[in-house]
Amino acid sequence: MREFPDELEADLLEFFHVDVLDFWRGRLSLRRIGVLIKALLRKPGRSALLQAMEVKAQWDEKTYLLARVSDAMELNNHLLIKANFNPDKTKDLPPPDPITRPGEPEMEPQPETEISSPQEVMELFQAMNSL
Protein backbone atom coordinates (compact mmCIF):
# COMPACT_ATOMS: atom_id res chain seq x y z
CA MET A 1 0.00 0.00 0.00
CA ARG A 2 1.36 3.43 -0.99
CA GLU A 3 1.86 6.07 1.65
CA PHE A 4 1.29 9.78 1.25
CA PRO A 5 4.37 12.05 1.16
CA ASP A 6 5.22 13.70 4.47
CA GLU A 7 4.79 17.16 2.89
CA LEU A 8 1.22 16.30 1.88
CA GLU A 9 0.36 15.02 5.34
CA ALA A 10 1.80 18.15 6.98
CA ASP A 11 -0.01 20.51 4.60
CA LEU A 12 -3.38 18.81 4.92
CA LEU A 13 -3.12 18.98 8.69
CA GLU A 14 -1.82 22.58 8.78
CA PHE A 15 -4.16 24.19 6.25
CA PHE A 16 -7.29 22.07 6.39
CA HIS A 17 -6.99 20.34 9.81
CA VAL A 18 -7.48 16.99 8.04
CA ASP A 19 -5.56 13.94 9.19
CA VAL A 20 -4.48 11.72 6.28
CA LEU A 21 -4.88 8.68 8.51
CA ASP A 22 -8.62 9.30 8.23
CA PHE A 23 -8.33 7.78 4.74
CA TRP A 24 -7.43 4.40 6.25
CA ARG A 25 -10.02 4.85 8.97
CA GLY A 26 -12.71 5.24 6.28
CA ARG A 27 -13.52 8.86 7.14
CA LEU A 28 -11.80 10.47 4.10
CA SER A 29 -12.31 9.65 0.42
CA LEU A 30 -9.76 9.75 -2.39
CA ARG A 31 -11.88 12.37 -4.11
CA ARG A 32 -11.72 14.63 -1.04
CA ILE A 33 -7.94 14.16 -0.86
CA GLY A 34 -7.69 15.11 -4.56
CA VAL A 35 -9.72 18.29 -3.99
CA LEU A 36 -7.53 19.25 -1.03
CA ILE A 37 -4.33 18.61 -3.01
CA LYS A 38 -5.57 20.86 -5.83
CA ALA A 39 -6.27 23.56 -3.24
CA LEU A 40 -2.76 23.16 -1.82
CA LEU A 41 -1.21 23.61 -5.26
CA ARG A 42 -2.89 27.01 -5.51
CA LYS A 43 -1.08 28.25 -2.39
CA PRO A 44 2.26 29.39 -3.88
CA GLY A 45 5.05 29.95 -1.42
CA ARG A 46 3.13 28.46 1.49
CA SER A 47 2.51 24.82 0.71
CA ALA A 48 5.26 22.35 1.65
CA LEU A 49 3.90 20.02 -1.04
CA LEU A 50 4.24 22.68 -3.73
CA GLN A 51 7.72 23.59 -2.47
CA ALA A 52 8.73 19.94 -2.72
CA MET A 53 7.37 19.77 -6.28
CA GLU A 54 8.64 23.18 -7.48
CA VAL A 55 11.69 24.84 -5.93
CA LYS A 56 10.67 28.32 -7.15
CA ALA A 57 7.62 28.16 -4.87
CA GLN A 58 9.85 28.63 -1.83
CA TRP A 59 9.49 32.38 -2.30
CA ASP A 60 6.19 34.17 -2.53
CA GLU A 61 5.51 37.03 -4.95
CA LYS A 62 6.47 39.70 -2.41
CA THR A 63 9.89 38.13 -1.85
CA TYR A 64 10.58 38.01 -5.61
CA LEU A 65 9.55 41.68 -5.93
CA LEU A 66 11.75 42.64 -2.98
CA ALA A 67 14.71 40.87 -4.62
CA ARG A 68 14.07 42.77 -7.87
CA VAL A 69 13.94 46.09 -6.01
CA SER A 70 17.15 45.27 -4.16
CA ASP A 71 18.93 44.31 -7.39
CA ALA A 72 17.73 47.51 -9.09
CA MET A 73 18.93 49.67 -6.18
CA GLU A 74 22.36 48.05 -6.17
CA LEU A 75 22.68 48.50 -9.94
CA ASN A 76 21.53 52.12 -9.64
CA ASN A 77 24.18 52.80 -6.97
CA HIS A 78 26.81 51.12 -9.13
CA LEU A 79 25.92 53.26 -12.17
CA LEU A 80 25.77 56.41 -10.03
CA ILE A 81 29.28 55.79 -8.73
CA LYS A 82 30.61 54.99 -12.22
CA ALA A 83 29.04 58.14 -13.70
CA ASN A 84 29.97 60.63 -10.98
CA PHE A 85 33.43 59.64 -9.82
CA ASN A 86 36.85 59.58 -11.38
CA PRO A 87 36.75 57.00 -14.22
CA ASP A 88 40.33 55.93 -13.45
CA LYS A 89 39.36 54.96 -9.91
CA THR A 90 36.04 53.29 -10.78
CA LYS A 91 37.25 51.49 -13.91
CA ASP A 92 37.73 48.19 -12.08
CA LEU A 93 34.54 48.45 -10.01
CA PRO A 94 32.61 45.23 -10.73
CA PRO A 95 28.83 45.39 -11.20
CA PRO A 96 26.80 44.00 -8.28
CA ASP A 97 25.72 40.40 -8.32
CA PRO A 98 21.94 39.92 -8.31
CA ILE A 99 20.30 38.05 -5.45
CA THR A 100 20.12 34.35 -6.25
CA ARG A 101 16.54 33.16 -6.63
CA PRO A 102 15.51 29.62 -5.67
CA GLY A 103 15.52 27.20 -8.58
CA GLU A 104 17.48 29.48 -10.89
CA PRO A 105 21.07 28.75 -11.93
CA GLU A 106 23.83 31.11 -10.89
CA MET A 107 24.06 33.98 -13.33
CA GLU A 108 27.26 34.32 -15.30
CA PRO A 109 28.97 37.69 -14.94
CA GLN A 110 27.99 40.11 -17.69
CA PRO A 111 30.73 41.84 -19.67
CA GLU A 112 31.48 45.32 -18.43
CA THR A 113 30.03 48.09 -20.58
CA GLU A 114 31.88 51.33 -20.98
CA ILE A 115 30.09 54.54 -20.02
CA SER A 116 30.46 57.54 -22.31
CA SER A 117 32.15 60.61 -20.91
CA PRO A 118 30.18 63.85 -20.56
CA GLN A 119 32.26 65.31 -23.41
CA GLU A 120 31.27 62.45 -25.74
CA VAL A 121 27.59 62.87 -24.85
CA MET A 122 27.77 66.61 -25.49
CA GLU A 123 29.43 66.03 -28.89
CA LEU A 124 26.69 63.54 -29.81
CA PHE A 125 23.93 66.04 -28.97
CA GLN A 126 25.72 68.82 -30.85
CA ALA A 127 26.03 66.57 -33.91
CA MET A 128 22.31 65.68 -33.68
CA ASN A 129 21.37 69.32 -33.26
CA SER A 130 23.24 70.36 -36.40
CA LEU A 131 21.33 67.92 -38.65
mmCIF file of C-alpha atoms in Angstrom:
data_model
loop_
_atom_site.group_PDB
_atom_site.id
_atom_site.type_symbol
_atom_site.label_atom_id
_atom_site.label_comp_id
_atom_site.label_asym_id
_atom_site.label_seq_id
_atom_site.Cartn_x
_atom_site.Cartn_y
_atom_site.Cartn_z
ATOM 1 C CA MET A 1 0.000 0.000 0.000
ATOM 2 C CA ARG A 2 1.358 3.427 -0.991
ATOM 3 C CA GLU A 3 1.860 6.069 1.648
ATOM 4 C CA PHE A 4 1.286 9.783 1.252
ATOM 5 C CA PRO A 5 4.370 12.046 1.163
ATOM 6 C CA ASP A 6 5.222 13.700 4.471
ATOM 7 C CA GLU A 7 4.785 17.156 2.894
ATOM 8 C CA LEU A 8 1.217 16.300 1.882
ATOM 9 C CA GLU A 9 0.362 15.022 5.345
ATOM 10 C CA ALA A 10 1.801 18.151 6.979
ATOM 11 C CA ASP A 11 -0.012 20.511 4.599
ATOM 12 C CA LEU A 12 -3.384 18.810 4.923
ATOM 13 C CA LEU A 13 -3.122 18.976 8.687
ATOM 14 C CA GLU A 14 -1.815 22.579 8.775
ATOM 15 C CA PHE A 15 -4.156 24.194 6.247
ATOM 16 C CA PHE A 16 -7.294 22.074 6.395
ATOM 17 C CA HIS A 17 -6.994 20.336 9.806
ATOM 18 C CA VAL A 18 -7.478 16.994 8.036
ATOM 19 C CA ASP A 19 -5.556 13.938 9.192
ATOM 20 C CA VAL A 20 -4.484 11.720 6.279
ATOM 21 C CA LEU A 21 -4.881 8.682 8.513
ATOM 22 C CA ASP A 22 -8.620 9.303 8.228
ATOM 23 C CA PHE A 23 -8.326 7.784 4.743
ATOM 24 C CA TRP A 24 -7.428 4.404 6.252
ATOM 25 C CA ARG A 25 -10.024 4.851 8.970
ATOM 26 C CA GLY A 26 -12.714 5.235 6.284
ATOM 27 C CA ARG A 27 -13.519 8.862 7.137
ATOM 28 C CA LEU A 28 -11.797 10.472 4.104
ATOM 29 C CA SER A 29 -12.311 9.651 0.424
ATOM 30 C CA LEU A 30 -9.756 9.754 -2.387
ATOM 31 C CA ARG A 31 -11.884 12.368 -4.111
ATOM 32 C CA ARG A 32 -11.719 14.633 -1.043
ATOM 33 C CA ILE A 33 -7.939 14.162 -0.864
ATOM 34 C CA GLY A 34 -7.693 15.109 -4.556
ATOM 35 C CA VAL A 35 -9.724 18.286 -3.986
ATOM 36 C CA LEU A 36 -7.528 19.249 -1.027
ATOM 37 C CA ILE A 37 -4.327 18.606 -3.014
ATOM 38 C CA LYS A 38 -5.572 20.858 -5.827
ATOM 39 C CA ALA A 39 -6.272 23.562 -3.238
ATOM 40 C CA LEU A 40 -2.761 23.156 -1.816
ATOM 41 C CA LEU A 41 -1.205 23.614 -5.256
ATOM 42 C CA ARG A 42 -2.893 27.012 -5.508
ATOM 43 C CA LYS A 43 -1.081 28.254 -2.394
ATOM 44 C CA PRO A 44 2.260 29.387 -3.879
ATOM 45 C CA GLY A 45 5.049 29.947 -1.420
ATOM 46 C CA ARG A 46 3.131 28.457 1.494
ATOM 47 C CA SER A 47 2.514 24.823 0.714
ATOM 48 C CA ALA A 48 5.261 22.351 1.646
ATOM 49 C CA LEU A 49 3.905 20.016 -1.037
ATOM 50 C CA LEU A 50 4.237 22.679 -3.730
ATOM 51 C CA GLN A 51 7.715 23.587 -2.469
ATOM 52 C CA ALA A 52 8.727 19.935 -2.719
ATOM 53 C CA MET A 53 7.371 19.767 -6.277
ATOM 54 C CA GLU A 54 8.636 23.180 -7.485
ATOM 55 C CA VAL A 55 11.694 24.841 -5.932
ATOM 56 C CA LYS A 56 10.670 28.316 -7.145
ATOM 57 C CA ALA A 57 7.617 28.159 -4.868
ATOM 58 C CA GLN A 58 9.851 28.625 -1.827
ATOM 59 C CA TRP A 59 9.491 32.379 -2.300
ATOM 60 C CA ASP A 60 6.187 34.169 -2.533
ATOM 61 C CA GLU A 61 5.511 37.030 -4.945
ATOM 62 C CA LYS A 62 6.471 39.705 -2.405
ATOM 63 C CA THR A 63 9.891 38.129 -1.855
ATOM 64 C CA TYR A 64 10.576 38.010 -5.611
ATOM 65 C CA LEU A 65 9.550 41.679 -5.926
ATOM 66 C CA LEU A 66 11.753 42.635 -2.984
ATOM 67 C CA ALA A 67 14.715 40.868 -4.618
ATOM 68 C CA ARG A 68 14.069 42.774 -7.870
ATOM 69 C CA VAL A 69 13.937 46.094 -6.009
ATOM 70 C CA SER A 70 17.149 45.270 -4.164
ATOM 71 C CA ASP A 71 18.932 44.307 -7.393
ATOM 72 C CA ALA A 72 17.733 47.506 -9.087
ATOM 73 C CA MET A 73 18.931 49.671 -6.183
ATOM 74 C CA GLU A 74 22.359 48.045 -6.173
ATOM 75 C CA LEU A 75 22.682 48.499 -9.938
ATOM 76 C CA ASN A 76 21.526 52.117 -9.636
ATOM 77 C CA ASN A 77 24.178 52.798 -6.971
ATOM 78 C CA HIS A 78 26.813 51.122 -9.132
ATOM 79 C CA LEU A 79 25.922 53.262 -12.169
ATOM 80 C CA LEU A 80 25.775 56.408 -10.033
ATOM 81 C CA ILE A 81 29.277 55.785 -8.732
ATOM 82 C CA LYS A 82 30.606 54.987 -12.219
ATOM 83 C CA ALA A 83 29.043 58.136 -13.700
ATOM 84 C CA ASN A 84 29.974 60.632 -10.984
ATOM 85 C CA PHE A 85 33.431 59.638 -9.817
ATOM 86 C CA ASN A 86 36.852 59.580 -11.381
ATOM 87 C CA PRO A 87 36.753 57.001 -14.216
ATOM 88 C CA ASP A 88 40.334 55.931 -13.446
ATOM 89 C CA LYS A 89 39.363 54.956 -9.907
ATOM 90 C CA THR A 90 36.039 53.294 -10.781
ATOM 91 C CA LYS A 91 37.252 51.488 -13.906
ATOM 92 C CA ASP A 92 37.728 48.188 -12.078
ATOM 93 C CA LEU A 93 34.542 48.453 -10.012
ATOM 94 C CA PRO A 94 32.608 45.233 -10.733
ATOM 95 C CA PRO A 95 28.831 45.388 -11.200
ATOM 96 C CA PRO A 96 26.804 44.005 -8.282
ATOM 97 C CA ASP A 97 25.722 40.397 -8.322
ATOM 98 C CA PRO A 98 21.942 39.915 -8.306
ATOM 99 C CA ILE A 99 20.302 38.048 -5.451
ATOM 100 C CA THR A 100 20.121 34.353 -6.246
ATOM 101 C CA ARG A 101 16.543 33.157 -6.631
ATOM 102 C CA PRO A 102 15.507 29.616 -5.674
ATOM 103 C CA GLY A 103 15.518 27.198 -8.582
ATOM 104 C CA GLU A 104 17.482 29.479 -10.888
ATOM 105 C CA PRO A 105 21.066 28.751 -11.927
ATOM 106 C CA GLU A 106 23.834 31.106 -10.887
ATOM 107 C CA MET A 107 24.064 33.982 -13.326
ATOM 108 C CA GLU A 108 27.261 34.319 -15.301
ATOM 109 C CA PRO A 109 28.968 37.687 -14.942
ATOM 110 C CA GLN A 110 27.992 40.110 -17.688
ATOM 111 C CA PRO A 111 30.726 41.841 -19.672
ATOM 112 C CA GLU A 112 31.476 45.324 -18.430
ATOM 113 C CA THR A 113 30.026 48.088 -20.579
ATOM 114 C CA GLU A 114 31.884 51.332 -20.984
ATOM 115 C CA ILE A 115 30.094 54.539 -20.021
ATOM 116 C CA SER A 116 30.457 57.535 -22.308
ATOM 117 C CA SER A 117 32.149 60.614 -20.910
ATOM 118 C CA PRO A 118 30.179 63.850 -20.563
ATOM 119 C CA GLN A 119 32.256 65.315 -23.407
ATOM 120 C CA GLU A 120 31.266 62.448 -25.735
ATOM 121 C CA VAL A 121 27.587 62.867 -24.853
ATOM 122 C CA MET A 122 27.775 66.614 -25.485
ATOM 123 C CA GLU A 123 29.435 66.033 -28.886
ATOM 124 C CA LEU A 124 26.692 63.543 -29.805
ATOM 125 C CA PHE A 125 23.926 66.043 -28.973
ATOM 126 C CA GLN A 126 25.722 68.819 -30.853
ATOM 127 C CA ALA A 127 26.026 66.569 -33.914
ATOM 128 C CA MET A 128 22.314 65.676 -33.685
ATOM 129 C CA ASN A 129 21.371 69.324 -33.263
ATOM 130 C CA SER A 130 23.237 70.356 -36.397
ATOM 131 C CA LEU A 131 21.335 67.919 -38.645
#
